[in-house]
Tab-separated table of C-alpha atoms and ligand atoms in Angstrom:
chain	number	residue	atom	x	y	z
A	1	UNK	CA	12.713	-5.177	-26.837
A	2	UNK	CA	11.320	-3.913	-23.289
A	3	UNK	CA	10.213	-0.267	-23.444
A	4	UNK	CA	10.149	1.508	-19.592
A	5	UNK	CA	7.167	3.744	-20.378
A	6	UNK	CA	8.313	6.581	-17.568
A	7	UNK	CA	11.429	7.329	-20.431
A	8	UNK	CA	11.304	10.304	-22.401
A	9	UNK	CA	7.958	10.036	-24.231
A	10	UNK	CA	9.819	12.417	-27.315
A	11	UNK	CA	12.678	9.712	-28.059
A	12	UNK	CA	9.766	7.013	-27.653
A	13	UNK	CA	7.502	8.582	-30.322
A	14	UNK	CA	10.726	9.050	-32.633
A	15	UNK	CA	12.788	5.860	-32.526
A	16	UNK	CA	11.291	3.502	-35.527
A	17	UNK	CA	9.284	0.820	-35.290
A	18	UNK	CA	7.863	1.991	-31.956
A	19	UNK	CA	4.157	1.845	-31.215
A	20	UNK	CA	2.530	4.901	-31.683
A	21	UNK	CA	2.676	7.183	-28.906
A	22	UNK	CA	0.520	10.130	-27.371
A	23	UNK	CA	0.985	11.930	-23.702
A	24	UNK	CA	-1.572	14.577	-22.620
A	25	UNK	CA	-0.152	17.763	-22.208
A	26	UNK	CA	-1.512	20.099	-19.362
A	27	UNK	CA	-4.073	21.828	-20.886
A	28	UNK	CA	-5.484	18.499	-22.796
A	29	UNK	CA	-5.067	16.911	-19.348
A	30	UNK	CA	-7.808	19.995	-17.878
A	31	UNK	CA	-9.694	19.151	-20.736
A	32	UNK	CA	-10.171	15.478	-19.580
A	33	UNK	CA	-10.808	16.021	-16.115
A	34	UNK	CA	-13.681	18.038	-17.057
A	35	UNK	CA	-15.337	15.803	-19.167
A	36	UNK	CA	-14.367	12.608	-16.576
A	37	UNK	CA	-16.215	15.157	-13.497
A	38	UNK	CA	-19.712	15.335	-16.205
A	39	UNK	CA	-19.521	11.733	-16.279
A	40	UNK	CA	-19.072	10.470	-12.763
A	41	UNK	CA	-21.249	13.302	-10.731
A	42	UNK	CA	-24.174	10.696	-10.321
A	43	UNK	CA	-22.703	8.255	-7.753
A	44	UNK	CA	-25.613	5.918	-8.654
A	45	UNK	CA	-24.751	6.268	-12.834
A	46	UNK	CA	-23.897	2.749	-14.048
A	47	UNK	CA	-21.504	2.132	-17.083
A	48	UNK	CA	-23.635	-0.650	-18.766
A	49	UNK	CA	-26.660	1.580	-18.399
A	50	UNK	CA	-27.622	2.521	-21.891
A	51	UNK	CA	-28.068	6.183	-21.330
A	52	UNK	CA	-24.534	6.352	-19.410
A	53	UNK	CA	-22.846	4.783	-22.561
A	54	UNK	CA	-24.567	6.926	-25.017
A	55	UNK	CA	-23.837	10.219	-23.127
A	56	UNK	CA	-20.226	8.865	-23.078
A	57	UNK	CA	-20.197	7.884	-26.968
A	58	UNK	CA	-21.336	11.721	-27.458
A	59	UNK	CA	-18.921	13.072	-24.623
A	60	UNK	CA	-16.034	11.847	-26.220
A	61	UNK	CA	-16.363	14.222	-29.769
A	62	UNK	CA	-15.127	16.698	-26.693
A	63	UNK	CA	-11.797	15.140	-26.332
A	64	UNK	CA	-8.978	16.859	-27.462
A	65	UNK	CA	-8.279	17.424	-31.274
A	66	UNK	CA	-5.377	16.035	-31.162
A	67	UNK	CA	-6.064	13.222	-29.627
A	68	UNK	CA	-8.802	12.882	-31.813
A	69	UNK	CA	-6.534	12.859	-34.952
A	70	UNK	CA	-4.377	10.329	-33.920
A	71	UNK	CA	-7.034	7.942	-33.084
A	72	UNK	CA	-8.232	8.798	-36.628
A	73	UNK	CA	-5.231	7.906	-37.981
A	74	UNK	CA	-4.386	4.425	-36.371
A	75	UNK	CA	-7.859	3.537	-37.544
A	76	UNK	CA	-7.105	3.950	-41.226
A	77	UNK	CA	-3.105	2.653	-40.634
A	78	UNK	CA	-2.466	1.157	-37.229
A	79	UNK	CA	1.524	1.052	-38.277
A	80	UNK	CA	4.210	-1.826	-38.076
A	81	UNK	CA	3.034	-2.321	-34.228
A	82	UNK	CA	-0.642	-2.396	-34.340
A	83	UNK	CA	-0.448	-0.201	-31.068
A	84	UNK	CA	-1.545	2.782	-29.823
A	85	UNK	CA	0.087	4.353	-26.524
A	86	UNK	CA	-2.200	7.021	-25.046
A	87	UNK	CA	-0.560	8.352	-21.951
A	88	UNK	CA	-1.706	10.178	-18.715
A	89	UNK	CA	-5.368	9.624	-18.819
A	90	UNK	CA	-6.851	10.387	-15.191
A	91	UNK	CA	-7.346	6.842	-13.547
A	92	UNK	CA	-8.752	8.303	-9.488
A	93	UNK	CA	-5.077	8.925	-8.146
A	94	UNK	CA	-4.935	9.086	-4.513
A	95	UNK	CA	-8.808	8.285	-4.495
A	96	UNK	CA	-8.300	4.794	-6.258
A	97	UNK	CA	-9.543	2.300	-4.024
A	98	UNK	CA	-8.088	-1.290	-3.263
A	99	UNK	CA	-7.374	-3.276	-6.211
A	100	UNK	CA	-10.045	-5.614	-6.284
A	101	UNK	CA	-9.419	-9.351	-5.614
A	102	UNK	CA	-12.964	-11.408	-6.682
A	103	UNK	CA	-12.741	-13.788	-9.601
A	104	UNK	CA	-15.006	-12.112	-12.270
A	105	UNK	CA	-14.441	-8.396	-11.612
A	106	UNK	CA	-15.450	-5.885	-13.329
A	107	UNK	CA	-16.421	-1.903	-12.596
A	108	UNK	CA	-20.236	-0.941	-13.156
A	109	UNK	CA	-19.719	1.988	-11.244
A	110	UNK	CA	-18.995	4.951	-13.606
A	111	UNK	CA	-15.907	5.901	-11.604
A	112	UNK	CA	-12.999	8.592	-12.855
A	113	UNK	CA	-10.932	5.512	-15.059
A	114	UNK	CA	-14.033	3.843	-16.569
A	115	UNK	CA	-15.028	7.431	-17.801
A	116	UNK	CA	-11.741	7.570	-19.034
A	117	UNK	CA	-11.829	4.036	-20.822
A	118	UNK	CA	-14.684	4.484	-22.400
A	119	UNK	CA	-14.744	8.084	-23.522
A	120	UNK	CA	-10.930	6.971	-25.146
A	121	UNK	CA	-12.746	4.162	-26.551
A	122	UNK	CA	-15.505	5.241	-27.853
A	123	UNK	CA	-13.368	7.538	-30.270
A	124	UNK	CA	-12.335	3.725	-31.619
A	125	UNK	CA	-15.189	2.535	-32.470
A	126	UNK	CA	-18.377	0.761	-31.022
A	127	UNK	CA	-18.223	-0.866	-26.961
A	128	UNK	CA	-19.158	-4.396	-26.802
A	129	UNK	CA	-19.071	-7.143	-24.228
A	130	UNK	CA	-19.491	-10.911	-24.209
A	131	UNK	CA	-22.444	-12.318	-22.089
A	132	UNK	CA	-20.705	-15.223	-21.278
A	133	UNK	CA	-17.246	-13.505	-20.145
A	134	UNK	CA	-16.944	-11.706	-17.299
A	135	UNK	CA	-20.899	-10.787	-17.107
A	136	UNK	CA	-21.122	-8.609	-20.139
A	137	UNK	CA	-19.243	-5.512	-18.265
A	138	UNK	CA	-18.006	-2.704	-20.613
A	139	UNK	CA	-15.606	-2.484	-18.292
A	140	UNK	CA	-13.308	-5.460	-17.018
A	141	UNK	CA	-10.817	-5.692	-14.279
A	142	UNK	CA	-8.098	-7.001	-14.997
A	143	UNK	CA	-6.554	-8.370	-11.472
A	144	UNK	CA	-4.411	-11.206	-9.980
A	145	UNK	CA	-6.764	-13.592	-8.513
A	146	UNK	CA	-5.282	-15.996	-5.289
A	147	UNK	CA	-5.282	-19.335	-6.355
A	148	UNK	CA	-5.179	-18.662	-10.107
A	149	UNK	CA	-1.460	-18.141	-10.462
A	150	UNK	CA	-0.775	-20.537	-13.492
A	151	UNK	CA	-4.167	-19.627	-15.148
A	152	UNK	CA	-3.798	-18.899	-19.056
A	153	UNK	CA	-6.118	-16.050	-18.523
A	154	UNK	CA	-5.664	-12.519	-17.170
A	155	UNK	CA	-6.777	-13.436	-13.322
A	156	UNK	CA	-3.406	-15.498	-13.371
A	157	UNK	CA	0.473	-13.712	-12.710
A	158	UNK	CA	2.632	-16.306	-14.589
A	159	UNK	CA	3.703	-15.624	-18.013
A	160	UNK	CA	0.418	-15.447	-20.110
A	161	UNK	CA	0.717	-16.852	-23.919
A	162	UNK	CA	0.819	-14.466	-26.843
A	163	UNK	CA	-2.870	-14.233	-28.501
A	164	UNK	CA	-5.368	-12.807	-30.517
A	165	UNK	CA	-8.705	-11.647	-27.738
A	166	UNK	CA	-11.043	-14.017	-28.628
A	167	UNK	CA	-9.249	-15.592	-31.327
A	168	UNK	CA	-12.013	-18.458	-31.492
A	169	UNK	CA	-15.094	-16.241	-32.260
A	170	UNK	CA	-16.209	-14.671	-35.195
A	171	UNK	CA	-17.077	-11.931	-33.730
A	172	UNK	CA	-14.274	-11.063	-31.713
A	173	UNK	CA	-13.351	-7.063	-30.864
A	174	UNK	CA	-11.379	-4.862	-33.552
A	175	UNK	CA	-9.497	-2.999	-30.822
A	176	UNK	CA	-8.632	-3.793	-27.193
A	177	UNK	CA	-8.175	-1.136	-24.976
A	178	UNK	CA	-6.142	-1.944	-21.273
A	179	UNK	CA	-5.583	1.199	-19.021
A	180	UNK	CA	-3.296	0.656	-16.139
A	181	UNK	CA	-4.544	2.225	-12.785
A	182	UNK	CA	-2.044	0.528	-11.015
A	183	UNK	CA	1.085	-1.518	-11.586
A	184	UNK	CA	2.263	-4.562	-9.925
A	185	UNK	CA	4.649	-3.703	-6.435
A	186	UNK	CA	7.703	-4.253	-8.167
A	187	UNK	CA	6.990	-3.009	-11.793
A	188	UNK	CA	8.115	-5.330	-13.547
A	189	UNK	CA	4.558	-6.936	-15.304
A	190	UNK	CA	5.172	-6.061	-18.722
A	191	UNK	CA	2.027	-6.221	-21.729
A	192	UNK	CA	3.683	-8.366	-24.376
A	193	UNK	CA	2.921	-7.171	-27.955
A	194	UNK	CA	3.859	-8.592	-31.084
A	195	UNK	CA	2.531	-7.677	-34.932
A	196	UNK	CA	2.053	-9.793	-37.753
A	197	UNK	CA	3.310	-6.809	-40.113
A	198	UNK	CA	6.325	-7.320	-38.397
A	199	UNK	CA	6.639	-10.933	-38.017
A	200	UNK	CA	5.483	-11.648	-41.587
A	201	UNK	CA	8.824	-11.199	-43.315
A	202	UNK	CA	10.432	-13.493	-41.330
A	203	UNK	CA	8.692	-16.518	-42.430
A	204	UNK	CA	9.069	-18.594	-45.372
A	205	UNK	CA	6.246	-18.879	-48.117
A	206	UNK	CA	6.096	-21.997	-47.693
A	207	UNK	CA	5.182	-21.466	-44.292
A	208	UNK	CA	3.047	-18.432	-45.153
A	209	UNK	CA	0.877	-20.702	-47.241
A	210	UNK	CA	0.231	-23.370	-44.747
A	211	UNK	CA	-1.014	-20.742	-42.580
A	212	UNK	CA	-3.381	-19.408	-45.173
A	213	UNK	CA	-4.984	-23.042	-44.741
A	214	UNK	CA	-7.583	-24.166	-42.373
A	215	UNK	CA	-5.354	-26.271	-40.587
A	216	UNK	CA	-5.961	-25.007	-36.959
A	217	UNK	CA	-8.484	-24.718	-34.494
A	218	UNK	CA	-8.872	-22.320	-31.914
A	219	UNK	CA	-10.514	-23.366	-28.978
A	220	UNK	CA	-12.705	-21.063	-26.549
A	221	UNK	CA	-10.518	-20.019	-23.621
A	222	UNK	CA	-11.278	-21.059	-19.916
A	223	UNK	CA	-12.467	-17.207	-19.014
A	224	UNK	CA	-15.475	-18.267	-21.527
A	225	UNK	CA	-17.007	-21.143	-19.689
A	226	UNK	CA	-18.383	-24.203	-21.210
A	227	UNK	CA	-21.567	-24.680	-23.371
A	228	UNK	CA	-19.723	-23.075	-27.041
A	229	UNK	CA	-20.430	-25.460	-29.861
A	230	UNK	CA	-17.075	-26.804	-31.408
A	231	UNK	CA	-14.471	-25.086	-33.196
A	232	UNK	CA	-13.984	-25.311	-36.462
A	233	UNK	CA	-10.590	-25.520	-38.333
A	234	UNK	CA	-9.361	-22.141	-40.030
A	235	UNK	CA	-6.902	-20.290	-41.212
A	236	UNK	CA	-4.261	-18.415	-39.044
A	237	UNK	CA	-3.538	-15.750	-41.734
A	238	UNK	CA	-6.584	-14.478	-44.143
A	239	UNK	CA	-6.666	-11.300	-46.413
A	240	UNK	CA	-4.157	-9.965	-48.496
A	241	UNK	CA	-1.204	-12.278	-48.492
A	242	UNK	CA	1.339	-9.471	-48.039
A	243	UNK	CA	-0.174	-7.711	-45.054
A	244	UNK	CA	-3.126	-10.462	-43.732
A	245	UNK	CA	-4.705	-10.389	-40.349
A	246	UNK	CA	-3.898	-13.053	-37.714
A	247	UNK	CA	-5.911	-15.107	-35.721
A	248	UNK	CA	-4.047	-17.492	-33.311
A	249	UNK	CA	-3.876	-18.143	-29.621
A	250	UNK	CA	-0.319	-19.959	-27.993
A	251	UNK	CA	-2.909	-21.428	-25.497
A	252	UNK	CA	-6.039	-22.074	-27.267
A	253	UNK	CA	-5.255	-23.216	-30.948
A	254	UNK	CA	-4.883	-26.431	-32.040
A	255	UNK	CA	-2.840	-27.516	-35.428
A	256	UNK	CA	-3.825	-30.361	-37.390
A	257	UNK	CA	-1.077	-32.518	-38.293
A	258	UNK	CA	2.849	-32.687	-38.363
A	259	UNK	CA	3.191	-29.887	-41.045
A	260	UNK	CA	0.625	-27.635	-39.409
A	261	UNK	CA	2.355	-27.834	-35.845
A	262	UNK	CA	5.683	-27.058	-37.705
A	263	UNK	CA	4.205	-24.062	-39.368
A	264	UNK	CA	2.536	-22.669	-35.808
A	265	UNK	CA	5.925	-22.886	-34.377
A	266	UNK	CA	7.404	-21.221	-36.653
A	267	UNK	CA	4.931	-18.343	-36.180
A	268	UNK	CA	5.483	-18.208	-32.439
A	269	UNK	CA	9.244	-18.203	-32.860
A	270	UNK	CA	9.081	-14.937	-35.479
A	271	UNK	CA	6.471	-13.279	-33.311
A	272	UNK	CA	8.342	-13.765	-30.438
A	273	UNK	CA	11.177	-12.104	-32.108
A	274	UNK	CA	9.366	-9.005	-32.686
A	275	UNK	CA	7.750	-9.188	-29.933
A	276	UNK	CA	7.853	-5.507	-27.694
A	277	UNK	CA	7.340	-5.467	-23.692
A	278	UNK	CA	5.724	-2.612	-22.333
A	279	UNK	CA	5.593	-1.954	-18.389
A	280	UNK	CA	2.363	0.404	-18.140
A	281	UNK	CA	2.403	3.079	-15.522
A	282	UNK	CA	-1.234	4.267	-13.869
A	283	UNK	CA	-2.551	6.028	-16.513
A	284	UNK	CA	-1.239	4.678	-19.601
A	285	UNK	CA	-3.362	2.844	-21.984
A	286	UNK	CA	-2.584	0.724	-24.540
A	287	UNK	CA	-5.278	0.286	-27.651
A	288	UNK	CA	-4.133	-3.171	-29.647
A	289	UNK	CA	-5.338	-3.670	-33.238
A	290	UNK	CA	-6.315	-6.968	-32.932
A	291	UNK	CA	-6.438	-8.038	-36.443
A	292	UNK	CA	-2.827	-7.283	-36.590
A	293	UNK	CA	-1.188	-7.431	-32.942
A	294	UNK	CA	-1.205	-10.150	-30.686
A	295	UNK	CA	-0.796	-9.483	-27.134
A	296	UNK	CA	0.543	-11.507	-23.818
A	297	UNK	CA	1.992	-10.825	-20.216
A	298	UNK	CA	4.856	-10.965	-18.478
A	299	UNK	CA	5.183	-12.698	-15.109
A	300	UNK	CA	4.881	-10.874	-11.581
A	301	UNK	CA	4.368	-11.365	-8.255
A	302	UNK	CA	0.760	-10.206	-6.803
A	303	UNK	CA	1.198	-9.926	-2.431
A	304	UNK	CA	-2.948	-9.821	-2.648
A	305	UNK	CA	-2.669	-7.100	-0.711
A	306	UNK	CA	-4.761	-4.560	-2.393
A	307	UNK	CA	-2.266	-2.832	-3.971
A	308	UNK	CA	-1.694	-5.569	-6.750
A	309	UNK	CA	-1.543	-4.697	-10.473
A	310	UNK	CA	-5.095	-3.606	-11.540
A	311	UNK	CA	-5.898	-3.107	-15.261
A	312	UNK	CA	-9.306	-1.998	-17.118
A	313	UNK	CA	-10.128	-3.530	-20.238
A	314	UNK	CA	-12.711	-2.581	-23.318
A	315	UNK	CA	-13.499	-3.811	-26.469
A	316	UNK	CA	-14.510	-2.047	-29.912
A	317	UNK	CA	-15.919	-2.739	-33.145
A	318	UNK	CA	-15.663	-0.725	-36.008
A	319	UNK	CA	-18.799	-2.209	-37.597
A	320	UNK	CA	-22.249	-2.091	-34.919
A	321	UNK	CA	-23.908	-3.940	-37.938
A	322	UNK	CA	-21.753	-6.598	-38.291
A	323	UNK	CA	-22.616	-7.571	-34.415
A	324	UNK	CA	-25.794	-6.650	-34.722
A	325	UNK	CA	-27.460	-10.318	-35.262
A	326	UNK	CA	-25.717	-11.253	-31.690
A	327	UNK	CA	-26.636	-8.321	-29.570
A	328	UNK	CA	-30.257	-8.548	-28.481
A	329	UNK	CA	-32.263	-5.211	-28.691
A	330	UNK	CA	-29.624	-3.233	-30.489
A	331	UNK	CA	-27.892	-3.339	-26.678
A	332	UNK	CA	-23.917	-3.465	-26.333
A	333	UNK	CA	-23.847	-6.874	-25.043
A	334	UNK	CA	-22.698	-9.818	-27.107
A	335	UNK	CA	-24.170	-13.660	-26.970
B	1	AKG	O1	-2.682	-8.771	-18.131
B	1	AKG	C1	-2.374	-8.348	-19.018
B	1	AKG	O2	-1.504	-6.991	-19.604
B	1	AKG	C2	-2.663	-8.589	-20.025
B	1	AKG	C3	-4.281	-9.613	-19.918
B	1	AKG	C4	-4.924	-9.836	-21.346
B	1	AKG	O3	-4.407	-10.542	-21.996
B	1	AKG	C5	-6.195	-9.176	-21.645
B	1	AKG	O4	-6.770	-8.799	-20.324
B	1	AKG	O5	-7.202	-9.768	-22.732
B	2	FE2	FE1	-5.977	-11.251	-23.666
């Protein structure tokens, strides 16, 4: 199923089994512009400075009530898709600079898009980033990099396999935010999502049982670099057998033995069958429940001319105490 997000918003929200969606109206938009203007007033402000992040968190309480209400609802029950789509956020408009071209690109400056992303993300949970990935920056640029076309990571442009973000990590984020600043030239790059809530009914009990056993090893993705301890065998499904959490990365998870391999292939087919594809437009923020919903990307053709696809990403945690042992000085960076 492909959803072109320039289609009629009401129809999108009303269709069954569509992600929860929210579009800012004109008064909301004015309020957002005002909050973003405050957070971007100082040209020397840096997103990763504690003071700025603290101000963004406090300011997020002034977001439109309707938006805060749907976020609160999504946190309690992320629906069948595990995706909340928020449309119409300010991302810089005509003043948007060229799409970055450097590997490992992050946004340290308090730009309008970074401010929008941090404001909304702060209502989902506490912000976090990994020291080993994208240098621990809270706002990470997701852009195609010349020479990395076939890379199974966010710098590639060939199709990216479905994955839970940082599935190998004990402290993987609870939510992942992907904010579109600029789409690809051909307007075809699609964010793919698939939730275990929709795929589970397609799996026989025997397969579910195997997926609940520690017969799968998920390695760290290439974006994490080397130097991590070896991964141990874990289940792919955990929690309530009728409504489990999922942890798998089809580029990095290794099944142990033929039975586990067959079960993982069945899981992959079931997820493909229920997958949705979204062609995000500038100002669209997709928030994924990373316990339930995998994501990937269809292929596209970058030109490396400064006008390529550009997303910004954030990671959110529901419980700051859970990650405290790996956050030095109670900061936002996990190591
Ligand atoms: O490019 C995309 O749409 C998603 C890339 C991705 O998986 C990520 O940034 O985590
Ligand atoms: Fe990802």
